[in-house]
Short mmCIF file of C-alpha atoms (C1' of nucleotides) in Angstrom, two decimals:
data_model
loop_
_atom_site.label_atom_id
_atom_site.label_comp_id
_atom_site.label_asym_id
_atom_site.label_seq_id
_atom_site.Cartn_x
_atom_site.Cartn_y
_atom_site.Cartn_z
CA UNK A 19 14.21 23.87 -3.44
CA UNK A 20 15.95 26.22 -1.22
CA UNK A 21 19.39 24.31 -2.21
CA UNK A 22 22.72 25.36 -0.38
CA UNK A 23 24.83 27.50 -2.97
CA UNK A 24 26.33 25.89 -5.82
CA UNK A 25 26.06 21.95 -5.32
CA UNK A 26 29.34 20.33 -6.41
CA UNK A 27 29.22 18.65 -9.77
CA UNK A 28 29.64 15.13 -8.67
CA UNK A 29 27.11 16.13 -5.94
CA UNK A 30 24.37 17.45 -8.69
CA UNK A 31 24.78 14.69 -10.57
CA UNK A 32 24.31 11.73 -7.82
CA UNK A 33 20.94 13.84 -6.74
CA UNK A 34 19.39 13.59 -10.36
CA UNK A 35 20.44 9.61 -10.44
CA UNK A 36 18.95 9.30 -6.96
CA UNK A 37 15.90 10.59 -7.71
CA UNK A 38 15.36 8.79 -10.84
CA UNK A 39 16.59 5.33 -9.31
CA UNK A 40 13.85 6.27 -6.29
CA UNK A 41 11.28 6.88 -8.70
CA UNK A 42 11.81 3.71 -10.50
CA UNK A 43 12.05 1.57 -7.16
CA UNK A 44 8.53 2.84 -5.61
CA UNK A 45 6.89 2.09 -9.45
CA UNK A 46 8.15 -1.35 -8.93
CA UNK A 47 8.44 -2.38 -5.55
CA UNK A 48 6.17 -0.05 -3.40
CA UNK A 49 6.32 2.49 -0.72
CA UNK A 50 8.39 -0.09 0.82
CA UNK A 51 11.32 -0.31 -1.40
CA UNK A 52 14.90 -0.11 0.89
CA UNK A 53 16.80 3.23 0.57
CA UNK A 54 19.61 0.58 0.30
CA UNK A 55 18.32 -0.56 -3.09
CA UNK A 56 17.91 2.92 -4.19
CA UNK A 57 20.80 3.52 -3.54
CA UNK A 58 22.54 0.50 -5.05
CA UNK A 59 20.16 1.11 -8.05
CA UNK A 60 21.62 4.82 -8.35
CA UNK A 61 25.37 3.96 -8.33
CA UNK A 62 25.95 5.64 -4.65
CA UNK A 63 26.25 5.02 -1.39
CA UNK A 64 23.63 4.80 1.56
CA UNK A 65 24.88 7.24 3.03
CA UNK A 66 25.03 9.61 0.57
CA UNK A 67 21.11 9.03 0.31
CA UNK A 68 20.81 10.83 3.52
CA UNK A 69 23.12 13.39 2.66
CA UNK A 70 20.88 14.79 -0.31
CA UNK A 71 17.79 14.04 1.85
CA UNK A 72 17.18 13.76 5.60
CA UNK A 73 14.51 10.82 5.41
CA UNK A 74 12.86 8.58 3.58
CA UNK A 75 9.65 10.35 3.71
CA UNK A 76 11.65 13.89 2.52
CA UNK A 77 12.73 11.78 -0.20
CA UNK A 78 9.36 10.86 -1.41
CA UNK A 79 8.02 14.40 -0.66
CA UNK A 80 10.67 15.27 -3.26
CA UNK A 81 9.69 13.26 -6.26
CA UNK A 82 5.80 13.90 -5.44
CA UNK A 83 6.86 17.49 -5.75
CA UNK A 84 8.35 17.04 -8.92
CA UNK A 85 5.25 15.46 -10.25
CA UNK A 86 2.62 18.01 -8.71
CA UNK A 87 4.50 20.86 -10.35
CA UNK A 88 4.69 19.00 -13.48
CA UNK A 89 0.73 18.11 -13.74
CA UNK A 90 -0.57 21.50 -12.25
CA UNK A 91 1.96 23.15 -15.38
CA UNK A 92 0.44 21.55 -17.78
CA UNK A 93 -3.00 22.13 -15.79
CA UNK A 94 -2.25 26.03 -16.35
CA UNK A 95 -0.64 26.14 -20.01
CA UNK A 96 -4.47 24.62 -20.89
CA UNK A 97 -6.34 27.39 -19.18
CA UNK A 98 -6.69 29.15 -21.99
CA UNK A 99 -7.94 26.59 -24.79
CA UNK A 100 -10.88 27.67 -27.03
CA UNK A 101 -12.72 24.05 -26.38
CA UNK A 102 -12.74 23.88 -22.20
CA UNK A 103 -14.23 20.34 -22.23
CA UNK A 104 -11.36 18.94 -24.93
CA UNK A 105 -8.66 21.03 -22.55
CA UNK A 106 -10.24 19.21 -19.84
CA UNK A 107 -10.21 15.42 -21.26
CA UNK A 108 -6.35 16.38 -22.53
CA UNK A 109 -4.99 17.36 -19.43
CA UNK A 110 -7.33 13.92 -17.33
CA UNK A 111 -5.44 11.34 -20.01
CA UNK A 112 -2.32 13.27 -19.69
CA UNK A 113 -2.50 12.54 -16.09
CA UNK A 114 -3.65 9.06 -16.29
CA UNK A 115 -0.74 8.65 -18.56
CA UNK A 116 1.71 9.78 -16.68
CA UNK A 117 0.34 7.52 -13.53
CA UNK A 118 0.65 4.78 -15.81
CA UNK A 119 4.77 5.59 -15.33
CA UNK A 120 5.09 6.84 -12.11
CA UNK A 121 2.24 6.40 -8.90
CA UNK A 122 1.78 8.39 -6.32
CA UNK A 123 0.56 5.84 -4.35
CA UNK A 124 3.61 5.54 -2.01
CA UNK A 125 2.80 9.13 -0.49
CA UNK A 126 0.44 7.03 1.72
CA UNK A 127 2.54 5.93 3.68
CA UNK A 128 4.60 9.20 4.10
CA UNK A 129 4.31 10.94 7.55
CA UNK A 130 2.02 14.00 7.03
CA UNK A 131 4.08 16.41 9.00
CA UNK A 132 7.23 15.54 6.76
CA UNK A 133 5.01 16.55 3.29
CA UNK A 134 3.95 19.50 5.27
CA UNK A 135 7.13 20.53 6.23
CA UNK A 136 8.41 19.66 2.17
CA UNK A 137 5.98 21.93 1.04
CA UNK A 138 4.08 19.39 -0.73
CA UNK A 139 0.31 20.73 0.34
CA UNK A 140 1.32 24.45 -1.35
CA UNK A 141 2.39 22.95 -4.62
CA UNK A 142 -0.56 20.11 -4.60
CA UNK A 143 -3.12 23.49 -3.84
CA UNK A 144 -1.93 25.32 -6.90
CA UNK A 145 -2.34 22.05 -8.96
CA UNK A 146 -5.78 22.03 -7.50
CA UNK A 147 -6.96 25.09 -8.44
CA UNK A 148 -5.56 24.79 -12.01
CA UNK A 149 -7.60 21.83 -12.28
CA UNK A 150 -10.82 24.09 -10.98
CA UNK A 151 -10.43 26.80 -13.47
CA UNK A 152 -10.68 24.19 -16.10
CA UNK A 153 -13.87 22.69 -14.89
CA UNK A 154 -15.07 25.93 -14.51
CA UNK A 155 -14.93 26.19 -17.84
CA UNK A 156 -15.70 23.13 -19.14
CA UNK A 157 -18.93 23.97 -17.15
CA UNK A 158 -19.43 27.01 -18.82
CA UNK A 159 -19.57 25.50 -21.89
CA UNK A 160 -22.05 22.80 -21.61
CA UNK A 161 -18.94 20.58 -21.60
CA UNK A 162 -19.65 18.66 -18.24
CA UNK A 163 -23.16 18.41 -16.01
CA UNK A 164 -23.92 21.73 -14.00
CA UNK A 165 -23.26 19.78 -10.46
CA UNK A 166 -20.02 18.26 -11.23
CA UNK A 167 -17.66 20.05 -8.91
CA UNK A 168 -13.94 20.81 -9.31
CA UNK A 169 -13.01 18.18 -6.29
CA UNK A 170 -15.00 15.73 -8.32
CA UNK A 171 -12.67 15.82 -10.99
CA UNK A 172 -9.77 15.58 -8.78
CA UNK A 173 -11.16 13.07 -6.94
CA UNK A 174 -11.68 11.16 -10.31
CA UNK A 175 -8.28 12.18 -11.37
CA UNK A 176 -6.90 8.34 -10.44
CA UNK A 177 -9.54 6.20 -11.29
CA UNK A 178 -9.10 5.60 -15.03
CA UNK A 179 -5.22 4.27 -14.18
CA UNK A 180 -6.34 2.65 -10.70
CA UNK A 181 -9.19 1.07 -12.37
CA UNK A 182 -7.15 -0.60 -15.54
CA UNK A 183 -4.08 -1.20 -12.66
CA UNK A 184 -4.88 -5.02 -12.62
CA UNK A 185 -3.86 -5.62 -16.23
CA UNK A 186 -1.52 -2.69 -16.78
CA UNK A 187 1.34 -4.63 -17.61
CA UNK A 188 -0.76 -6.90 -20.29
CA UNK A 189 -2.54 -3.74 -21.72
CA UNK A 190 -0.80 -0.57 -20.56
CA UNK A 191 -3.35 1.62 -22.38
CA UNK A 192 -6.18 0.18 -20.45
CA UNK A 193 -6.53 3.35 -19.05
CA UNK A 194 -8.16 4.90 -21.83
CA UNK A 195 -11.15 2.85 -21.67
CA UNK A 196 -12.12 3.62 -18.55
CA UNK A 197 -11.15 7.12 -18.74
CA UNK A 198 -13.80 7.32 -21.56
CA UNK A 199 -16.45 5.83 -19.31
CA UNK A 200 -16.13 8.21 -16.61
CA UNK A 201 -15.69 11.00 -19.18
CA UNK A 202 -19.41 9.82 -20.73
CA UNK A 203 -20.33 9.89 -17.11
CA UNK A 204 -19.54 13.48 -16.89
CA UNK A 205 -21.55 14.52 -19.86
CA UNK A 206 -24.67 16.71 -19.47
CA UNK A 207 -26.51 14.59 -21.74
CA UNK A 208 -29.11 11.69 -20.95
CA UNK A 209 -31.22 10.80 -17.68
CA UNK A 210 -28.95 10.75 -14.46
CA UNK A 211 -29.44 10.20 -11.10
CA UNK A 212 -26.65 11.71 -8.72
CA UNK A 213 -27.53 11.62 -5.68
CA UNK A 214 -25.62 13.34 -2.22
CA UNK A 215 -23.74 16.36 -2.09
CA UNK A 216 -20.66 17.64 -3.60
CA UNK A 217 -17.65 16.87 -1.51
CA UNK A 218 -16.54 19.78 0.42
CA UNK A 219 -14.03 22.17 -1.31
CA UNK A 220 -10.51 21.57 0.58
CA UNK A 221 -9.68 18.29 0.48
CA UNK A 222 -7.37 17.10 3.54
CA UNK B 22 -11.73 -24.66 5.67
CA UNK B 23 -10.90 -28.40 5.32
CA UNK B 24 -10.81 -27.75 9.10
CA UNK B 25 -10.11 -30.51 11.68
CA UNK B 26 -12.85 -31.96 13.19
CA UNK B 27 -14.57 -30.50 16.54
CA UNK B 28 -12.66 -27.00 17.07
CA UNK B 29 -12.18 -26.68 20.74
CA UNK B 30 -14.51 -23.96 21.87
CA UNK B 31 -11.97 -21.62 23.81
CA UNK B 32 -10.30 -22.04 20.31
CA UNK B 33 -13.41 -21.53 18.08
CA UNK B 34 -14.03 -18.22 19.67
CA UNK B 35 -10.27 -16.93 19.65
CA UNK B 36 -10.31 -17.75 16.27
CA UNK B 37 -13.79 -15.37 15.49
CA UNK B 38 -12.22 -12.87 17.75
CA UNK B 39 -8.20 -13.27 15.30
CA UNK B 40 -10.17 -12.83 12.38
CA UNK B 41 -12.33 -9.66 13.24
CA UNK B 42 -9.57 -8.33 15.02
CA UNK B 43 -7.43 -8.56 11.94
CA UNK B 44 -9.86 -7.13 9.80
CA UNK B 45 -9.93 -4.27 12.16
CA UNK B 46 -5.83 -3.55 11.98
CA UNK B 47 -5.95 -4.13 8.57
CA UNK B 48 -8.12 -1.58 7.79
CA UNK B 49 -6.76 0.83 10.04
CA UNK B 50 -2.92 0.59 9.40
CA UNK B 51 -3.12 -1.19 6.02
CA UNK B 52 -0.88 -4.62 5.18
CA UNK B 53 1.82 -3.37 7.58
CA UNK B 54 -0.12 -3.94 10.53
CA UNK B 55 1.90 -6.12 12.92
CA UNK B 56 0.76 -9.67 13.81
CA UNK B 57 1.65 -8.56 17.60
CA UNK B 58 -0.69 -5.84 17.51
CA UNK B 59 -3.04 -7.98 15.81
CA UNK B 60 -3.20 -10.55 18.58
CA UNK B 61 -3.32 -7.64 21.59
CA UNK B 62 -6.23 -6.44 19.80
CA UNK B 63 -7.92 -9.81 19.78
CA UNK B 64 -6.75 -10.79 23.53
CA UNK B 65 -4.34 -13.51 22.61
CA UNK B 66 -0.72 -14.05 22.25
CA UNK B 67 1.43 -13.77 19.43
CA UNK B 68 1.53 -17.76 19.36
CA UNK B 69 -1.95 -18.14 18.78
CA UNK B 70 -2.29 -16.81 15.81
CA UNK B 71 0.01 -18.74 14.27
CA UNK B 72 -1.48 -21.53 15.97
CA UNK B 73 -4.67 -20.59 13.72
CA UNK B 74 -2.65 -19.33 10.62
CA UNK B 75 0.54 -20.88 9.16
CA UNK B 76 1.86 -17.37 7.99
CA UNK B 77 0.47 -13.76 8.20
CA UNK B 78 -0.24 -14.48 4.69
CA UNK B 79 -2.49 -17.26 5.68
CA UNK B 80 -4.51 -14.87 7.73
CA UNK B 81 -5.11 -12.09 4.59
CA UNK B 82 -6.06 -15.03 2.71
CA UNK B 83 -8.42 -16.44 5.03
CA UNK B 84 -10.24 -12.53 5.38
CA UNK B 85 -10.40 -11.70 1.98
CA UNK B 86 -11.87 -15.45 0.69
CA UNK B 87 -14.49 -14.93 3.73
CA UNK B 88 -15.73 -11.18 1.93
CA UNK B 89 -14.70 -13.34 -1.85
CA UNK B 90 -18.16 -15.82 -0.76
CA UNK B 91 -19.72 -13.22 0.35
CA UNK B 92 -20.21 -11.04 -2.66
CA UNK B 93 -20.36 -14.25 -4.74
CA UNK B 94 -23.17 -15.48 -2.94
CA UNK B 95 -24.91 -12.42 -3.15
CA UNK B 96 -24.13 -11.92 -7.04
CA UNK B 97 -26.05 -15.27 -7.14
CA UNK B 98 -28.53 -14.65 -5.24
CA UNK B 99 -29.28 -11.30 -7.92
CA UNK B 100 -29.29 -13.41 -10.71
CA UNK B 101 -33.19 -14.20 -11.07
CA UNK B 102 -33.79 -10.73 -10.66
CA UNK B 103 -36.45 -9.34 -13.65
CA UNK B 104 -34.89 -6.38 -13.77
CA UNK B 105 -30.98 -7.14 -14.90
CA UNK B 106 -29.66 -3.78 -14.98
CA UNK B 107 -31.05 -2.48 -11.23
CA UNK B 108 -29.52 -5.98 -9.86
CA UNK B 109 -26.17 -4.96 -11.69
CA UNK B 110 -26.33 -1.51 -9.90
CA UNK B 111 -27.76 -3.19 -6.57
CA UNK B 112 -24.74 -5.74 -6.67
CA UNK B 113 -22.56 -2.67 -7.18
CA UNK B 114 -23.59 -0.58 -4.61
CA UNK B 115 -23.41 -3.41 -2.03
CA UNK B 116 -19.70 -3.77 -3.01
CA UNK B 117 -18.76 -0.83 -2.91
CA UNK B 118 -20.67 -0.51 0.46
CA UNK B 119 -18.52 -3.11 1.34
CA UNK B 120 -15.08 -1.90 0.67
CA UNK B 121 -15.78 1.25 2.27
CA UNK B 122 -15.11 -0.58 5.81
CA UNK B 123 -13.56 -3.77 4.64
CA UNK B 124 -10.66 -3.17 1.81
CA UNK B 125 -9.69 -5.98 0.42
CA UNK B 126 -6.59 -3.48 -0.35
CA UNK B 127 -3.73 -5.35 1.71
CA UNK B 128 -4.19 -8.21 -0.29
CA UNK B 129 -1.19 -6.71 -2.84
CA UNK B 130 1.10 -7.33 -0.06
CA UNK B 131 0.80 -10.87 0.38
CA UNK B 132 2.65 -14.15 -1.75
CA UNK B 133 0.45 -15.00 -5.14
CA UNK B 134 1.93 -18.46 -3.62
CA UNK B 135 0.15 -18.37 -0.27
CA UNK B 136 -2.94 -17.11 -2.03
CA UNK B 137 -3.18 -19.98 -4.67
CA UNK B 138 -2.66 -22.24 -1.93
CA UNK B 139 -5.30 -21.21 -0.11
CA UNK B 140 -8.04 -21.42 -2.68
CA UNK B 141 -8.23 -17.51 -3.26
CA UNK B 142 -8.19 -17.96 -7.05
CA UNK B 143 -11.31 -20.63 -7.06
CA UNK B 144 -13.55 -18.47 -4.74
CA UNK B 145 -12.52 -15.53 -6.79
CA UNK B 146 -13.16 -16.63 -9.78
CA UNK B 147 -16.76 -17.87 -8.74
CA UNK B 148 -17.95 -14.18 -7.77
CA UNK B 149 -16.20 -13.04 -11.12
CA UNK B 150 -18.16 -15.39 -13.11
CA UNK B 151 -21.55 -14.75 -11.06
CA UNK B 152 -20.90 -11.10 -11.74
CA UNK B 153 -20.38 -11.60 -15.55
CA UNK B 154 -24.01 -13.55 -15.27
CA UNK B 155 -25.43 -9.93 -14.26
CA UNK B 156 -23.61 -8.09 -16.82
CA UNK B 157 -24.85 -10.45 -19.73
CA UNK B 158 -28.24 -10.29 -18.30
CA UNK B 159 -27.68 -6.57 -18.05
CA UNK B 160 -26.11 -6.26 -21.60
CA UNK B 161 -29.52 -8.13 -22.58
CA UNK B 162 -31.94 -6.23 -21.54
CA UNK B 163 -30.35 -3.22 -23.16
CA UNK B 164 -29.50 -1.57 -19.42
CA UNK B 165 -25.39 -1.27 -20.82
CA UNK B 166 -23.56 -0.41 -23.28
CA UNK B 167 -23.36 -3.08 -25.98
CA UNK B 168 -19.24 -3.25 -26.00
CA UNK B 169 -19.48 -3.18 -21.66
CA UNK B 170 -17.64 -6.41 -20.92
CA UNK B 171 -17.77 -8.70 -17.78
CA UNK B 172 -14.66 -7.54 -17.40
CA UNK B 173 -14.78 -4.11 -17.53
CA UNK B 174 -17.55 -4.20 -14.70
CA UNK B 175 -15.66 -6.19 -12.55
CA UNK B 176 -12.31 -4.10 -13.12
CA UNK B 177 -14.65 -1.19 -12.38
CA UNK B 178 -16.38 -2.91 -8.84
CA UNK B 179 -13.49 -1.19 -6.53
CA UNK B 180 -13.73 2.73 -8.58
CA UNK B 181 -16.29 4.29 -6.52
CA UNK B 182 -14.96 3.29 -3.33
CA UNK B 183 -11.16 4.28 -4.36
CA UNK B 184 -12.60 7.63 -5.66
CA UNK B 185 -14.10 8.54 -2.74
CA UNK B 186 -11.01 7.08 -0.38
CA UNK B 187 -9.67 10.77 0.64
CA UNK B 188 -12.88 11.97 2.24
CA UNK B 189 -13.93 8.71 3.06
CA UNK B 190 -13.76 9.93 7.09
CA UNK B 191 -16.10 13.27 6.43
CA UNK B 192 -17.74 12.00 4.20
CA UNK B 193 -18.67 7.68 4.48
CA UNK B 194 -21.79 8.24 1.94
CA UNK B 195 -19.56 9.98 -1.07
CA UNK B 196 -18.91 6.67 -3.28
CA UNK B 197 -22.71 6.57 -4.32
CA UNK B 198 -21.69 9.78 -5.93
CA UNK B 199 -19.02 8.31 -8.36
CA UNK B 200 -20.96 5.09 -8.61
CA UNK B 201 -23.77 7.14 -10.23
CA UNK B 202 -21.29 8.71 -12.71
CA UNK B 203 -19.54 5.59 -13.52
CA UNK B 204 -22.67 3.93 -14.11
CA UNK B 205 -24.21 6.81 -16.13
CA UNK B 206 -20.66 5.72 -18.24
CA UNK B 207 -21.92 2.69 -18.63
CA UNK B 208 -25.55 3.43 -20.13
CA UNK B 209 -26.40 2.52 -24.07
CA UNK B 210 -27.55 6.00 -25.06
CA UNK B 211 -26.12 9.24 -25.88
CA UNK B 212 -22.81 9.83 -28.02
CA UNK B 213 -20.22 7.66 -27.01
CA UNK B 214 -16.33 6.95 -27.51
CA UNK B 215 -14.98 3.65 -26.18
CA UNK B 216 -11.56 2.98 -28.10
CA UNK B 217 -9.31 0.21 -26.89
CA UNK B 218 -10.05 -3.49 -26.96
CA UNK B 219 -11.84 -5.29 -23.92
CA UNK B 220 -9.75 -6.51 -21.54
CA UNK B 221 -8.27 -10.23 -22.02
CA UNK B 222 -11.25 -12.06 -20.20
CA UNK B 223 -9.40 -13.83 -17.27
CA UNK B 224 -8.13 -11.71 -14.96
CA UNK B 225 -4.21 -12.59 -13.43
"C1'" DC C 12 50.08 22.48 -7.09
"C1'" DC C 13 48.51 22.48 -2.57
"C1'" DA C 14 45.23 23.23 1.17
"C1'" DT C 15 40.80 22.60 2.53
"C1'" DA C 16 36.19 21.88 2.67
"C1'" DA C 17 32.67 19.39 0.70
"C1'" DC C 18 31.37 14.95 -0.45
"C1'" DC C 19 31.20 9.93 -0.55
"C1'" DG C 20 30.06 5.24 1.03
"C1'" DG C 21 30.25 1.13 3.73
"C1'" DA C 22 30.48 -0.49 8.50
"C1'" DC C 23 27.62 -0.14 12.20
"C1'" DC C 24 23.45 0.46 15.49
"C1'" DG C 25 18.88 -0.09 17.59
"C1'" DA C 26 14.11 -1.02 16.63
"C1'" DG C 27 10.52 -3.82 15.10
"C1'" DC C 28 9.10 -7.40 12.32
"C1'" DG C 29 7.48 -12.50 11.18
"C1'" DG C 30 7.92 -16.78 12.92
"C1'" DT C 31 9.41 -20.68 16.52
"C1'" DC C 32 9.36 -23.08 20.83
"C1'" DC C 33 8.07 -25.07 25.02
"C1'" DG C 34 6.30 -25.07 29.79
"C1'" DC C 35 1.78 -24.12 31.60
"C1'" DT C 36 -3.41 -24.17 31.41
"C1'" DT C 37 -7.88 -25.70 30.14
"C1'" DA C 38 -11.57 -27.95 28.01
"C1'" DC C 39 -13.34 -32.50 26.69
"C1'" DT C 40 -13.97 -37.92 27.66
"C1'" DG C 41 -14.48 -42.39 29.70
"C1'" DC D 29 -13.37 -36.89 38.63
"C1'" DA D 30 -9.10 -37.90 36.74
"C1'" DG D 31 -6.23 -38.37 32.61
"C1'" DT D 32 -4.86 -36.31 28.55
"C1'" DA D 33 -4.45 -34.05 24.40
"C1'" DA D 34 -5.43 -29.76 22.50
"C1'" DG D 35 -4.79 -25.04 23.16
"C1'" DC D 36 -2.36 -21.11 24.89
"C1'" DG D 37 1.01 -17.23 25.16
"C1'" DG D 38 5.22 -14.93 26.10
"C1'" DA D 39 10.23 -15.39 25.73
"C1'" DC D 40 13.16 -15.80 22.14
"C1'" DC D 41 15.57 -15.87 17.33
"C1'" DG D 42 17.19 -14.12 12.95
"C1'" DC D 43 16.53 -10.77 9.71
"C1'" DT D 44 15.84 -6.39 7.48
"C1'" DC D 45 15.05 -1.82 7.79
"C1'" DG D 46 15.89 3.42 8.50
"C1'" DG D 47 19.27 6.17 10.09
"C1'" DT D 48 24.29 7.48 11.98
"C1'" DC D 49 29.20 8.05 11.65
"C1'" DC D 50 33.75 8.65 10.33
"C1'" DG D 51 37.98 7.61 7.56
"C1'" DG D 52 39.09 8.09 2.87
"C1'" DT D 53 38.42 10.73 -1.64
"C1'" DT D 54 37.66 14.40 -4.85
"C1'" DA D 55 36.52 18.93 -6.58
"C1'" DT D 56 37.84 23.69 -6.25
"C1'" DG D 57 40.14 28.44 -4.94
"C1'" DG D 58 44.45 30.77 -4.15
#
DNA sequence: CCATAACCGGACCGAGCGGTCCGCTTACTG
DNA sequence: CAGTAAGCGGACCGCTCGGTCCGGTTATGG
């Protein structure tokens, strides 16, 4: 975003392989996979890494970005679905599923300031708030229990691919199992007991 | 364990002090916390630790089989209990009240090799089998789902916590929230959809 | 086709890590 | 109370990492 005029083919090209070889490393090895491996992985130069990005923490802000705009895109091309609470389960296995491929988890260890400065918290907001409308409605439908809260669904966002993360490689579609018990946990439906509040709307 | 005999008891206590110490770093900076840091924080050296622990590895082993007995033990100490499917929830919202200040988290970082060694996998493997003891008894007395596994709950133990992980700070209480949902998942009646096989029954 | 600027990539650097070593200290024992 | 082995801890080592730099290379405009 906010790219110098007209990147040089060769230049374009090593970018796109960069990003997919960093993608692929941090699935596999961690928030603590080497840039050097990246960058053997994606055909260049060290170097070169730092060209296209000025850290290793702007390079993960990068691909997070990718993803955020990706998930809060779909998030808004369901806003308008007839059945809220079937837009709603879509777009939470479409997420799972896509975790499956490619965590997140190595933004953990990212220095805040850096995402900040990457414009990572505007693009994660605007995924958040796609993600509210569709509660919303899923709410106003009888879809999902009266107190379930926009953050709760975020906050639950993870938890079917996190949960089935132990066996992933044996059964890659774990996920959907437990993505169907939280989803009956969500129902309106039968005697529940939820105690303490709602968590408070921004989350950090 | 398999200790020497008669622990010196300068070395006794700077081995209490390693271990909670550790614990402590851990939790705060994750697996990367540094062994140096470790040791300022318990008022020792760098040498002493290793003194106590053949490898850093060692050390993560010897924290997380200490919390492994201790949810065993209290698994088995629930399994008498008339009333299987409270004990299941009890069990659950100890553990999870446990992994809000004790994440057993870092343990990813560490060599299966190390672990093994150390008699993770038997002490493990103990709790997992107390806490399928409470699910059967659970699945019983008609408290679950008929098709919940052993399994499942145990692959499901760390959900509420890891849920609730972002506002963990503001808000310490917020797991009991998802626990309820995920355990309103869990109940025999209303309309349910559970596709997807159990999981393979011995966890890797 | 040539000039030039953008780009590339591997050699290099300093920091911080896990782990070792050994001279000094301290708690047990006869 | 003295001898001694166990315990201690900081200096030190080798390694890997993120990040820098500059000589060589390649795309592109006139």
């Amino acid at each position: 975003m906010t790219e110098t005029r007209t990147l040089r083919a060769d230049a374009a090209r090593n970018r796109r392989e960069l990003l997919r070889a960093a993608a692929d490393e941090f699935r596999e090895r961690g928030p603590d996979a080497s840039i050097e491996s990246i960058a053997r992985r994606a055909g260049i130069g060290k170097g070169t890494v730092f060209r296209h990005f000025a850290s290793k923490d702007h390079l993960m802000a990068a691909i997070v970005t990718d993803r955020l705009e990706d998930l809060g895109g779909l998030a808004e091309s369901l806003a308008g679905a007839p059945d809220a609470g079937a837009a709603l389960a879509d777009f939470l296995a479409a997420s799972a599923e896509r975790q499956q491929e490619q965590s997140m988890a190595f933004l953990a260890a990212a220095d805040p300031a850096v995402l900040r400065e990457a414009g990572v918290e505007e693009v994660r907001e605007r995924m958040f708030q796609a993600v509210y409308a569709l509660v919303d409605r899923a709410r106003g439908q009888g879809a999902i229990r009266a107190d379930v809260t926009g953050p709760d669904v975020v906050l639950l966002m993870c938890a079917p691919t996190h949960v089935a993360e132990p066996l992933a490689k044996a059964s890659p579609d774990l996920w959907r199992r437990y993505l169907a018990i939280i989803l009956d946990g969500l129902r309106p439906d039968g005697a529940r007991n939820l105690p303490h509040p709602a968590p408070p709307a921004p989350l950090p």
